[in-house]
mmCIF file with all atom_site columns, C-alpha atoms and ligand atoms in Angstrom:
data_model
loop_
_atom_site.group_PDB
_atom_site.id
_atom_site.type_symbol
_atom_site.label_atom_id
_atom_site.label_alt_id
_atom_site.label_comp_id
_atom_site.label_asym_id
_atom_site.label_entity_id
_atom_site.label_seq_id
_atom_site.pdbx_PDB_ins_code
_atom_site.Cartn_x
_atom_site.Cartn_y
_atom_site.Cartn_z
_atom_site.occupancy
_atom_site.B_iso_or_equiv
_atom_site.pdbx_formal_charge
_atom_site.auth_seq_id
_atom_site.auth_comp_id
_atom_site.auth_asym_id
_atom_site.auth_atom_id
_atom_site.pdbx_PDB_model_num
ATOM   1   C  CA  . MET P 1 1   ? 0.000   0.000   0.000   1.00 98.00 ? 1   MET P CA  1
ATOM   2   C  CA  . VAL P 1 2   ? 1.559   3.250   -1.205  1.00 98.00 ? 2   VAL P CA  1
ATOM   3   C  CA  . VAL P 1 3   ? 0.091   6.162   0.713   1.00 98.00 ? 3   VAL P CA  1
ATOM   4   C  CA  . ASP P 1 4   ? -0.301  9.647   -0.732  1.00 98.00 ? 4   ASP P CA  1
ATOM   5   C  CA  . VAL P 1 5   ? 2.981   10.037  -2.633  1.00 98.00 ? 5   VAL P CA  1
ATOM   6   C  CA  . GLN P 1 6   ? 1.653   13.223  -4.206  1.00 98.00 ? 6   GLN P CA  1
ATOM   7   C  CA  . ASN P 1 7   ? 3.295   16.454  -5.327  1.00 98.00 ? 7   ASN P CA  1
ATOM   8   C  CA  . ASP P 1 8   ? 1.777   18.540  -2.549  1.00 98.00 ? 8   ASP P CA  1
ATOM   9   C  CA  . PHE P 1 9   ? 3.546   16.449  0.104   1.00 98.00 ? 9   PHE P CA  1
ATOM   10  C  CA  . CYS P 1 10  ? 6.885   16.718  -1.710  1.00 98.00 ? 10  CYS P CA  1
ATOM   11  C  CA  . LEU P 1 11  ? 9.433   19.482  -2.264  1.00 97.00 ? 11  LEU P CA  1
ATOM   12  C  CA  . GLY P 1 12  ? 7.719   22.629  -3.554  1.00 97.00 ? 12  GLY P CA  1
ATOM   13  C  CA  . GLY P 1 13  ? 4.255   21.318  -2.689  1.00 98.00 ? 13  GLY P CA  1
ATOM   14  C  CA  . ALA P 1 14  ? 1.565   23.048  -0.633  1.00 98.00 ? 14  ALA P CA  1
ATOM   15  C  CA  . LEU P 1 15  ? 2.139   20.751  2.362   1.00 98.00 ? 15  LEU P CA  1
ATOM   16  C  CA  . ALA P 1 16  ? 5.683   19.624  1.668   1.00 98.00 ? 16  ALA P CA  1
ATOM   17  C  CA  . VAL P 1 17  ? 7.155   17.296  4.277   1.00 98.00 ? 17  VAL P CA  1
ATOM   18  C  CA  . LYS P 1 18  ? 10.886  17.171  4.836   1.00 97.00 ? 18  LYS P CA  1
ATOM   19  C  CA  . ASP P 1 19  ? 12.531  14.753  2.381   1.00 98.00 ? 19  ASP P CA  1
ATOM   20  C  CA  . GLY P 1 20  ? 9.132   13.583  1.132   1.00 97.00 ? 20  GLY P CA  1
ATOM   21  C  CA  . ASP P 1 21  ? 10.641  12.878  -2.299  1.00 97.00 ? 21  ASP P CA  1
ATOM   22  C  CA  . ARG P 1 22  ? 13.159  10.530  -0.784  1.00 98.00 ? 22  ARG P CA  1
ATOM   23  C  CA  . VAL P 1 23  ? 10.609  7.764   -0.353  1.00 98.00 ? 23  VAL P CA  1
ATOM   24  C  CA  . VAL P 1 24  ? 10.058  7.506   -4.103  1.00 98.00 ? 24  VAL P CA  1
ATOM   25  C  CA  . SER P 1 25  ? 13.069  5.493   -5.263  1.00 98.00 ? 25  SER P CA  1
ATOM   26  C  CA  . LYS P 1 26  ? 12.782  2.997   -2.416  1.00 98.00 ? 26  LYS P CA  1
ATOM   27  C  CA  . LEU P 1 27  ? 9.069   2.583   -2.957  1.00 98.00 ? 27  LEU P CA  1
ATOM   28  C  CA  . ASN P 1 28  ? 9.658   2.068   -6.681  1.00 98.00 ? 28  ASN P CA  1
ATOM   29  C  CA  . ARG P 1 29  ? 11.892  -0.901  -5.967  1.00 97.00 ? 29  ARG P CA  1
ATOM   30  C  CA  . ILE P 1 30  ? 9.321   -2.556  -3.786  1.00 97.00 ? 30  ILE P CA  1
ATOM   31  C  CA  . ILE P 1 31  ? 6.442   -1.706  -6.141  1.00 97.00 ? 31  ILE P CA  1
ATOM   32  C  CA  . GLU P 1 32  ? 8.395   -3.382  -8.940  1.00 95.00 ? 32  GLU P CA  1
ATOM   33  C  CA  . ALA P 1 33  ? 9.154   -6.442  -6.811  1.00 94.00 ? 33  ALA P CA  1
ATOM   34  C  CA  . PHE P 1 34  ? 5.513   -6.826  -5.786  1.00 94.00 ? 34  PHE P CA  1
ATOM   35  C  CA  . THR P 1 35  ? 4.267   -6.330  -9.325  1.00 94.00 ? 35  THR P CA  1
ATOM   36  C  CA  . LYS P 1 36  ? 6.694   -8.915  -10.683 1.00 91.00 ? 36  LYS P CA  1
ATOM   37  C  CA  . ALA P 1 37  ? 5.610   -11.346 -7.965  1.00 91.00 ? 37  ALA P CA  1
ATOM   38  C  CA  . GLY P 1 38  ? 1.983   -10.835 -8.979  1.00 91.00 ? 38  GLY P CA  1
ATOM   39  C  CA  . LEU P 1 39  ? 1.118   -9.196  -5.655  1.00 94.00 ? 39  LEU P CA  1
ATOM   40  C  CA  . PRO P 1 40  ? -1.419  -6.369  -5.623  1.00 96.00 ? 40  PRO P CA  1
ATOM   41  C  CA  . VAL P 1 41  ? -0.244  -2.806  -5.018  1.00 97.00 ? 41  VAL P CA  1
ATOM   42  C  CA  . PHE P 1 42  ? -2.719  -0.143  -3.945  1.00 98.00 ? 42  PHE P CA  1
ATOM   43  C  CA  . PHE P 1 43  ? -2.021  3.582   -4.275  1.00 98.00 ? 43  PHE P CA  1
ATOM   44  C  CA  . THR P 1 44  ? -3.971  5.982   -2.116  1.00 98.00 ? 44  THR P CA  1
ATOM   45  C  CA  . ARG P 1 45  ? -4.467  9.625   -2.994  1.00 98.00 ? 45  ARG P CA  1
ATOM   46  C  CA  . ASP P 1 46  ? -5.509  12.500  -0.770  1.00 98.00 ? 46  ASP P CA  1
ATOM   47  C  CA  . TRP P 1 47  ? -8.238  13.866  -3.036  1.00 98.00 ? 47  TRP P CA  1
ATOM   48  C  CA  . HIS P 1 48  ? -9.861  16.956  -1.574  1.00 98.00 ? 48  HIS P CA  1
ATOM   49  C  CA  . PRO P 1 49  ? -12.547 19.225  -2.985  1.00 98.00 ? 49  PRO P CA  1
ATOM   50  C  CA  . PRO P 1 50  ? -11.498 22.930  -3.013  1.00 98.00 ? 50  PRO P CA  1
ATOM   51  C  CA  . ASN P 1 51  ? -13.634 23.624  0.075   1.00 98.00 ? 51  ASN P CA  1
ATOM   52  C  CA  . HIS P 1 52  ? -12.382 20.746  2.204   1.00 98.00 ? 52  HIS P CA  1
ATOM   53  C  CA  . ILE P 1 53  ? -13.013 20.984  5.932   1.00 98.00 ? 53  ILE P CA  1
ATOM   54  C  CA  . SER P 1 54  ? -9.332  20.400  6.802   1.00 98.00 ? 54  SER P CA  1
ATOM   55  C  CA  . PHE P 1 55  ? -8.263  23.601  5.030   1.00 98.00 ? 55  PHE P CA  1
ATOM   56  C  CA  . LYS P 1 56  ? -7.446  26.798  6.924   1.00 98.00 ? 56  LYS P CA  1
ATOM   57  C  CA  . SER P 1 57  ? -10.071 28.589  4.816   1.00 97.00 ? 57  SER P CA  1
ATOM   58  C  CA  . ARG P 1 58  ? -12.635 26.505  6.697   1.00 97.00 ? 58  ARG P CA  1
ATOM   59  C  CA  . GLY P 1 59  ? -11.005 26.636  10.100  1.00 97.00 ? 59  GLY P CA  1
ATOM   60  C  CA  . GLY P 1 60  ? -8.968  23.470  9.636   1.00 97.00 ? 60  GLY P CA  1
ATOM   61  C  CA  . ILE P 1 61  ? -5.259  23.056  10.353  1.00 97.00 ? 61  ILE P CA  1
ATOM   62  C  CA  . TRP P 1 62  ? -3.866  22.575  6.842   1.00 98.00 ? 62  TRP P CA  1
ATOM   63  C  CA  . PRO P 1 63  ? -3.145  24.861  3.924   1.00 98.00 ? 63  PRO P CA  1
ATOM   64  C  CA  . SER P 1 64  ? -5.134  23.943  0.852   1.00 98.00 ? 64  SER P CA  1
ATOM   65  C  CA  . HIS P 1 65  ? -3.526  20.777  -0.568  1.00 98.00 ? 65  HIS P CA  1
ATOM   66  C  CA  . CYS P 1 66  ? -4.201  17.820  -2.867  1.00 98.00 ? 66  CYS P CA  1
ATOM   67  C  CA  . VAL P 1 67  ? -7.175  19.499  -4.499  1.00 98.00 ? 67  VAL P CA  1
ATOM   68  C  CA  . GLN P 1 68  ? -8.809  17.123  -6.978  1.00 98.00 ? 68  GLN P CA  1
ATOM   69  C  CA  . ASN P 1 69  ? -7.409  17.304  -10.525 1.00 98.00 ? 69  ASN P CA  1
ATOM   70  C  CA  . THR P 1 70  ? -4.627  19.777  -9.707  1.00 98.00 ? 70  THR P CA  1
ATOM   71  C  CA  . THR P 1 71  ? -0.903  19.222  -10.205 1.00 98.00 ? 71  THR P CA  1
ATOM   72  C  CA  . GLY P 1 72  ? -0.457  19.143  -6.432  1.00 98.00 ? 72  GLY P CA  1
ATOM   73  C  CA  . ALA P 1 73  ? -2.760  16.140  -6.201  1.00 98.00 ? 73  ALA P CA  1
ATOM   74  C  CA  . GLN P 1 74  ? -0.901  14.179  -8.877  1.00 98.00 ? 74  GLN P CA  1
ATOM   75  C  CA  . PHE P 1 75  ? 1.440   11.398  -7.881  1.00 98.00 ? 75  PHE P CA  1
ATOM   76  C  CA  . HIS P 1 76  ? 5.106   12.360  -7.716  1.00 98.00 ? 76  HIS P CA  1
ATOM   77  C  CA  . PRO P 1 77  ? 6.295   12.248  -11.340 1.00 98.00 ? 77  PRO P CA  1
ATOM   78  C  CA  . ASP P 1 78  ? 8.948   9.614   -10.587 1.00 98.00 ? 78  ASP P CA  1
ATOM   79  C  CA  . LEU P 1 79  ? 6.607   7.263   -8.718  1.00 98.00 ? 79  LEU P CA  1
ATOM   80  C  CA  . LEU P 1 80  ? 6.157   3.980   -10.533 1.00 98.00 ? 80  LEU P CA  1
ATOM   81  C  CA  . VAL P 1 81  ? 2.410   3.558   -10.965 1.00 98.00 ? 81  VAL P CA  1
ATOM   82  C  CA  . PRO P 1 82  ? 1.924   0.438   -13.090 1.00 94.00 ? 82  PRO P CA  1
ATOM   83  C  CA  . ARG P 1 83  ? -0.747  0.577   -15.776 1.00 89.00 ? 83  ARG P CA  1
ATOM   84  C  CA  . GLY P 1 84  ? -4.048  -0.551  -14.316 1.00 84.00 ? 84  GLY P CA  1
ATOM   85  C  CA  . ALA P 1 85  ? -2.809  -0.059  -10.745 1.00 92.00 ? 85  ALA P CA  1
ATOM   86  C  CA  . ALA P 1 86  ? -5.473  0.210   -8.073  1.00 97.00 ? 86  ALA P CA  1
ATOM   87  C  CA  . ILE P 1 87  ? -5.909  3.848   -7.041  1.00 98.00 ? 87  ILE P CA  1
ATOM   88  C  CA  . VAL P 1 88  ? -7.956  4.773   -3.983  1.00 98.00 ? 88  VAL P CA  1
ATOM   89  C  CA  . ASN P 1 89  ? -9.156  8.363   -3.513  1.00 98.00 ? 89  ASN P CA  1
ATOM   90  C  CA  . LYS P 1 90  ? -9.922  9.565   -0.010  1.00 98.00 ? 90  LYS P CA  1
ATOM   91  C  CA  . GLY P 1 91  ? -10.890 12.795  1.725   1.00 98.00 ? 91  GLY P CA  1
ATOM   92  C  CA  . ASP P 1 92  ? -13.159 13.629  -1.190  1.00 98.00 ? 92  ASP P CA  1
ATOM   93  C  CA  . LYS P 1 93  ? -16.170 14.684  0.886   1.00 98.00 ? 93  LYS P CA  1
ATOM   94  C  CA  . PRO P 1 94  ? -16.127 18.438  1.694   1.00 98.00 ? 94  PRO P CA  1
ATOM   95  C  CA  . ASP P 1 95  ? -17.183 18.003  5.314   1.00 98.00 ? 95  ASP P CA  1
ATOM   96  C  CA  . LEU P 1 96  ? -15.239 14.891  6.347   1.00 96.00 ? 96  LEU P CA  1
ATOM   97  C  CA  . GLU P 1 97  ? -11.561 14.531  7.165   1.00 94.00 ? 97  GLU P CA  1
ATOM   98  C  CA  . ALA P 1 98  ? -10.239 11.152  6.104   1.00 95.00 ? 98  ALA P CA  1
ATOM   99  C  CA  . TYR P 1 99  ? -6.608  10.409  6.798   1.00 97.00 ? 99  TYR P CA  1
ATOM   100 C  CA  . SER P 1 100 ? -6.838  6.638   6.549   1.00 98.00 ? 100 SER P CA  1
ATOM   101 C  CA  . GLY P 1 101 ? -6.959  5.006   3.139   1.00 98.00 ? 101 GLY P CA  1
ATOM   102 C  CA  . PHE P 1 102 ? -9.736  2.812   4.538   1.00 98.00 ? 102 PHE P CA  1
ATOM   103 C  CA  . GLN P 1 103 ? -11.988 5.639   5.691   1.00 98.00 ? 103 GLN P CA  1
ATOM   104 C  CA  . GLY P 1 104 ? -14.935 6.180   3.363   1.00 97.00 ? 104 GLY P CA  1
ATOM   105 C  CA  . THR P 1 105 ? -13.359 4.022   0.626   1.00 98.00 ? 105 THR P CA  1
ATOM   106 C  CA  . ASP P 1 106 ? -13.792 0.481   -0.665  1.00 98.00 ? 106 ASP P CA  1
ATOM   107 C  CA  . LEU P 1 107 ? -10.185 -0.420  0.116   1.00 98.00 ? 107 LEU P CA  1
ATOM   108 C  CA  . GLY P 1 108 ? -11.103 -2.777  2.970   1.00 98.00 ? 108 GLY P CA  1
ATOM   109 C  CA  . ASP P 1 109 ? -13.611 -4.630  0.795   1.00 98.00 ? 109 ASP P CA  1
ATOM   110 C  CA  . ARG P 1 110 ? -11.153 -4.892  -2.065  1.00 98.00 ? 110 ARG P CA  1
ATOM   111 C  CA  . LEU P 1 111 ? -8.429  -6.327  0.166   1.00 98.00 ? 111 LEU P CA  1
ATOM   112 C  CA  . ARG P 1 112 ? -10.885 -8.818  1.652   1.00 97.00 ? 112 ARG P CA  1
ATOM   113 C  CA  . GLN P 1 113 ? -11.991 -9.849  -1.844  1.00 97.00 ? 113 GLN P CA  1
ATOM   114 C  CA  . LEU P 1 114 ? -8.365  -10.529 -2.700  1.00 96.00 ? 114 LEU P CA  1
ATOM   115 C  CA  . ASN P 1 115 ? -7.939  -12.502 0.526   1.00 96.00 ? 115 ASN P CA  1
ATOM   116 C  CA  . VAL P 1 116 ? -5.186  -10.181 1.655   1.00 97.00 ? 116 VAL P CA  1
ATOM   117 C  CA  . GLY P 1 117 ? -4.119  -10.971 5.204   1.00 97.00 ? 117 GLY P CA  1
ATOM   118 C  CA  . GLU P 1 118 ? -0.946  -8.945  5.323   1.00 97.00 ? 118 GLU P CA  1
ATOM   119 C  CA  . ILE P 1 119 ? 0.046   -5.535  4.031   1.00 98.00 ? 119 ILE P CA  1
ATOM   120 C  CA  . PHE P 1 120 ? 3.283   -3.629  3.568   1.00 98.00 ? 120 PHE P CA  1
ATOM   121 C  CA  . LEU P 1 121 ? 2.837   0.084   3.951   1.00 98.00 ? 121 LEU P CA  1
ATOM   122 C  CA  . GLY P 1 122 ? 4.885   3.113   2.941   1.00 98.00 ? 122 GLY P CA  1
ATOM   123 C  CA  . GLY P 1 123 ? 4.430   6.698   1.798   1.00 98.00 ? 123 GLY P CA  1
ATOM   124 C  CA  . LEU P 1 124 ? 3.334   10.034  3.222   1.00 98.00 ? 124 LEU P CA  1
ATOM   125 C  CA  . THR P 1 125 ? 2.725   11.098  5.863   1.00 98.00 ? 125 THR P CA  1
ATOM   126 C  CA  . THR P 1 126 ? 3.966   9.032   8.793   1.00 98.00 ? 126 THR P CA  1
ATOM   127 C  CA  . ASP P 1 127 ? 2.023   10.901  11.472  1.00 98.00 ? 127 ASP P CA  1
ATOM   128 C  CA  . TYR P 1 128 ? -1.300  11.118  9.602   1.00 98.00 ? 128 TYR P CA  1
ATOM   129 C  CA  . CYS P 1 129 ? -2.249  8.905   6.697   1.00 98.00 ? 129 CYS P CA  1
ATOM   130 C  CA  . VAL P 1 130 ? 0.329   6.165   7.187   1.00 98.00 ? 130 VAL P CA  1
ATOM   131 C  CA  . ARG P 1 131 ? -0.431  5.969   10.900  1.00 98.00 ? 131 ARG P CA  1
ATOM   132 C  CA  . GLU P 1 132 ? -4.193  5.901   10.492  1.00 98.00 ? 132 GLU P CA  1
ATOM   133 C  CA  . SER P 1 133 ? -4.091  3.428   7.617   1.00 98.00 ? 133 SER P CA  1
ATOM   134 C  CA  . ALA P 1 134 ? -1.922  1.110   9.700   1.00 98.00 ? 134 ALA P CA  1
ATOM   135 C  CA  . VAL P 1 135 ? -4.292  1.382   12.662  1.00 98.00 ? 135 VAL P CA  1
ATOM   136 C  CA  . ASP P 1 136 ? -7.321  0.572   10.485  1.00 98.00 ? 136 ASP P CA  1
ATOM   137 C  CA  . ALA P 1 137 ? -5.599  -2.386  8.821   1.00 98.00 ? 137 ALA P CA  1
ATOM   138 C  CA  . LEU P 1 138 ? -4.681  -3.756  12.250  1.00 98.00 ? 138 LEU P CA  1
ATOM   139 C  CA  . ALA P 1 139 ? -8.289  -3.331  13.366  1.00 98.00 ? 139 ALA P CA  1
ATOM   140 C  CA  . MET P 1 140 ? -9.342  -5.410  10.335  1.00 97.00 ? 140 MET P CA  1
ATOM   141 C  CA  . GLY P 1 141 ? -7.129  -8.178  11.655  1.00 98.00 ? 141 GLY P CA  1
ATOM   142 C  CA  . MET P 1 142 ? -4.406  -7.829  9.071   1.00 98.00 ? 142 MET P CA  1
ATOM   143 C  CA  . LYS P 1 143 ? -0.729  -8.307  9.666   1.00 98.00 ? 143 LYS P CA  1
ATOM   144 C  CA  . VAL P 1 144 ? 0.789   -4.875  9.081   1.00 98.00 ? 144 VAL P CA  1
ATOM   145 C  CA  . ASN P 1 145 ? 4.366   -4.118  8.079   1.00 98.00 ? 145 ASN P CA  1
ATOM   146 C  CA  . VAL P 1 146 ? 5.454   -0.473  7.997   1.00 98.00 ? 146 VAL P CA  1
ATOM   147 C  CA  . LEU P 1 147 ? 8.446   0.221   5.752   1.00 98.00 ? 147 LEU P CA  1
ATOM   148 C  CA  . LYS P 1 148 ? 10.374  2.547   7.993   1.00 98.00 ? 148 LYS P CA  1
ATOM   149 C  CA  . ASP P 1 149 ? 12.703  3.861   5.290   1.00 98.00 ? 149 ASP P CA  1
ATOM   150 C  CA  . CYS P 1 150 ? 9.785   4.581   2.930   1.00 98.00 ? 150 CYS P CA  1
ATOM   151 C  CA  . ILE P 1 151 ? 7.875   7.069   5.086   1.00 98.00 ? 151 ILE P CA  1
ATOM   152 C  CA  . ARG P 1 152 ? 8.229   10.729  6.077   1.00 98.00 ? 152 ARG P CA  1
ATOM   153 C  CA  . GLY P 1 153 ? 6.158   12.807  8.475   1.00 98.00 ? 153 GLY P CA  1
ATOM   154 C  CA  . VAL P 1 154 ? 4.761   16.310  8.846   1.00 98.00 ? 154 VAL P CA  1
ATOM   155 C  CA  . ASN P 1 155 ? 5.949   16.664  12.472  1.00 98.00 ? 155 ASN P CA  1
ATOM   156 C  CA  . LEU P 1 156 ? 3.843   19.648  13.512  1.00 97.00 ? 156 LEU P CA  1
ATOM   157 C  CA  . ARG P 1 157 ? 5.314   18.731  16.897  1.00 97.00 ? 157 ARG P CA  1
ATOM   158 C  CA  . PRO P 1 158 ? 8.904   17.553  16.522  1.00 96.00 ? 158 PRO P CA  1
ATOM   159 C  CA  . ASN P 1 159 ? 8.395   13.933  17.599  1.00 97.00 ? 159 ASN P CA  1
ATOM   160 C  CA  . ASP P 1 160 ? 5.035   13.213  16.001  1.00 98.00 ? 160 ASP P CA  1
ATOM   161 C  CA  . SER P 1 161 ? 6.411   10.649  13.557  1.00 98.00 ? 161 SER P CA  1
ATOM   162 C  CA  . GLU P 1 162 ? 8.321   8.829   16.243  1.00 98.00 ? 162 GLU P CA  1
ATOM   163 C  CA  . ARG P 1 163 ? 5.213   8.743   18.402  1.00 98.00 ? 163 ARG P CA  1
ATOM   164 C  CA  . ALA P 1 164 ? 3.115   7.512   15.484  1.00 98.00 ? 164 ALA P CA  1
ATOM   165 C  CA  . LEU P 1 165 ? 5.496   4.607   14.906  1.00 98.00 ? 165 LEU P CA  1
ATOM   166 C  CA  . ASP P 1 166 ? 5.556   3.755   18.606  1.00 98.00 ? 166 ASP P CA  1
ATOM   167 C  CA  . GLU P 1 167 ? 1.769   3.743   18.585  1.00 98.00 ? 167 GLU P CA  1
ATOM   168 C  CA  . VAL P 1 168 ? 1.361   1.427   15.600  1.00 98.00 ? 168 VAL P CA  1
ATOM   169 C  CA  . ALA P 1 169 ? 4.100   -0.881  16.875  1.00 98.00 ? 169 ALA P CA  1
ATOM   170 C  CA  . ALA P 1 170 ? 2.356   -1.091  20.248  1.00 98.00 ? 170 ALA P CA  1
ATOM   171 C  CA  . LYS P 1 171 ? -0.824  -2.073  18.411  1.00 98.00 ? 171 LYS P CA  1
ATOM   172 C  CA  . GLY P 1 172 ? 0.992   -4.905  16.666  1.00 98.00 ? 172 GLY P CA  1
ATOM   173 C  CA  . ALA P 1 173 ? 2.517   -3.506  13.470  1.00 98.00 ? 173 ALA P CA  1
ATOM   174 C  CA  . ARG P 1 174 ? 5.989   -4.633  12.482  1.00 98.00 ? 174 ARG P CA  1
ATOM   175 C  CA  . LEU P 1 175 ? 8.467   -1.893  11.508  1.00 98.00 ? 175 LEU P CA  1
ATOM   176 C  CA  . LEU P 1 176 ? 11.063  -2.994  9.002   1.00 98.00 ? 176 LEU P CA  1
ATOM   177 C  CA  . TYR P 1 177 ? 13.399  -1.753  6.285   1.00 98.00 ? 177 TYR P CA  1
ATOM   178 C  CA  . SER P 1 178 ? 12.265  -2.159  2.697   1.00 97.00 ? 178 SER P CA  1
ATOM   179 C  CA  . GLU P 1 179 ? 15.312  -4.331  1.902   1.00 96.00 ? 179 GLU P CA  1
ATOM   180 C  CA  . ASP P 1 180 ? 14.160  -6.840  4.482   1.00 95.00 ? 180 ASP P CA  1
ATOM   181 C  CA  . ALA P 1 181 ? 10.585  -6.655  3.232   1.00 95.00 ? 181 ALA P CA  1
ATOM   182 C  CA  . MET P 1 182 ? 11.822  -7.464  -0.283  1.00 93.00 ? 182 MET P CA  1
ATOM   183 C  CA  . LYS P 1 183 ? 13.720  -10.469 1.042   1.00 92.00 ? 183 LYS P CA  1
ATOM   184 C  CA  . ALA P 1 184 ? 10.696  -11.678 3.008   1.00 86.00 ? 184 ALA P CA  1
ATOM   185 C  CA  . VAL P 1 185 ? 8.451   -11.328 -0.033  1.00 85.00 ? 185 VAL P CA  1
ATOM   186 C  CA  . ALA P 1 186 ? 10.963  -13.104 -2.283  1.00 87.00 ? 186 ALA P CA  1
ATOM   187 C  CA  . GLU P 1 187 ? 11.134  -15.989 0.201   1.00 86.00 ? 187 GLU P CA  1
ATOM   188 C  CA  . ARG P 1 188 ? 7.415   -16.354 0.405   1.00 80.00 ? 188 ARG P CA  1
ATOM   189 C  CA  . THR P 1 189 ? 6.692   -16.073 -3.321  1.00 79.00 ? 189 THR P CA  1
ATOM   190 C  CA  . ARG P 1 190 ? 9.504   -18.373 -4.457  1.00 77.00 ? 190 ARG P CA  1
ATOM   191 C  CA  . ASP P 1 191 ? 7.402   -21.494 -4.016  1.00 67.00 ? 191 ASP P CA  1
ATOM   192 C  CA  . LEU P 1 192 ? 4.537   -19.912 -5.943  1.00 64.00 ? 192 LEU P CA  1
ATOM   193 C  CA  . ARG P 1 193 ? 6.588   -19.202 -9.057  1.00 63.00 ? 193 ARG P CA  1
ATOM   194 C  CA  . PRO P 1 194 ? 6.372   -21.613 -11.987 1.00 62.00 ? 194 PRO P CA  1
ATOM   195 C  CA  . LYS P 1 195 ? 9.246   -24.121 -11.984 1.00 58.00 ? 195 LYS P CA  1
ATOM   196 C  CA  . THR P 1 196 ? 10.576  -23.053 -15.370 1.00 57.00 ? 196 THR P CA  1
ATOM   197 C  CA  . ILE P 1 197 ? 11.077  -19.518 -14.141 1.00 57.00 ? 197 ILE P CA  1
ATOM   198 C  CA  . ARG P 1 198 ? 12.511  -20.687 -10.825 1.00 54.00 ? 198 ARG P CA  1
ATOM   199 C  CA  . SER P 1 199 ? 15.213  -22.699 -12.563 1.00 53.00 ? 199 SER P CA  1
ATOM   200 C  CA  . ARG P 1 200 ? 16.038  -19.785 -14.828 1.00 53.00 ? 200 ARG P CA  1
ATOM   201 C  CA  . VAL P 1 201 ? 16.483  -17.475 -11.865 1.00 53.00 ? 201 VAL P CA  1
ATOM   202 C  CA  . LYS P 1 202 ? 19.217  -19.644 -10.322 1.00 49.00 ? 202 LYS P CA  1
HETATM 203 C  C1  . VGL N 2 .   ? -2.144  13.998  5.048   1.00 69.08 ? 301 VGL N C1  1
HETATM 204 C  C2  . VGL N 2 .   ? -2.093  15.957  6.196   1.00 69.08 ? 301 VGL N C2  1
HETATM 205 C  C3  . VGL N 2 .   ? -3.237  16.382  5.571   1.00 69.08 ? 301 VGL N C3  1
HETATM 206 C  C4  . VGL N 2 .   ? -1.503  12.699  4.718   1.00 69.08 ? 301 VGL N C4  1
HETATM 207 C  C5  . VGL N 2 .   ? -3.292  14.397  4.419   1.00 69.08 ? 301 VGL N C5  1
HETATM 208 O  O1  . VGL N 2 .   ? -1.654  12.247  3.563   1.00 69.08 ? 301 VGL N O1  1
HETATM 209 O  O2  . VGL N 2 .   ? -0.854  12.112  5.599   1.00 69.08 ? 301 VGL N O2  1
HETATM 210 N  N1  . VGL N 2 .   ? -1.557  14.783  5.945   1.00 69.08 ? 301 VGL N N1  1
HETATM 211 N  N2  . VGL N 2 .   ? -3.837  15.589  4.687   1.00 69.08 ? 301 VGL N N2  1
HETATM 212 ZN ZN1 . ZN  N 3 .   ? -5.320  16.123  3.288   1.00 69.08 ? 302 ZN  N ZN1 1
#
């Protein structure tokens, strides 16, 4: 699950987080590995109407960001979004804040339909959408892995990201580096690959 890797959360964006862009190349490697292994990858998008309740113009805490169909709402130009990838829009109701990719979307249903019992999570932002998505996935009973080198936070208060990770870990999420996630996924998909391909890989 790739959370909100959108221009507005990256350098020069309306709600740029420090080093937001730096998650892109690492996420691309894992997106490619999952795609090659035939594993589903979901991309969430913060997708606000121009009058969204979270904006300062309406008394919220954020500058206007990720407004539907603007450049700021587009995925980072270097993010690898495979053709036909599953994209989930959230926060698209004017009067509802929705940080989690599960809130007000069909993501939970889609994962259940695919029999997904475990997710690997990265993207932006650690202290809001990544945190809340992880919490909701845990509440659904899924095993949750947070890719700790593939996330960056807003940090309105200096330690918000750290606290967010402590919170999700306390609730049962595993925090791991993307390298180790790639190894774990390779291990577990090896036996699923057709024999002809397996022998070629050696
Ligand atoms: C987010 C702040 C405001 C996020 C969304 O994607 O984490 N953060 N809206
Ligand atoms: Zn937002």
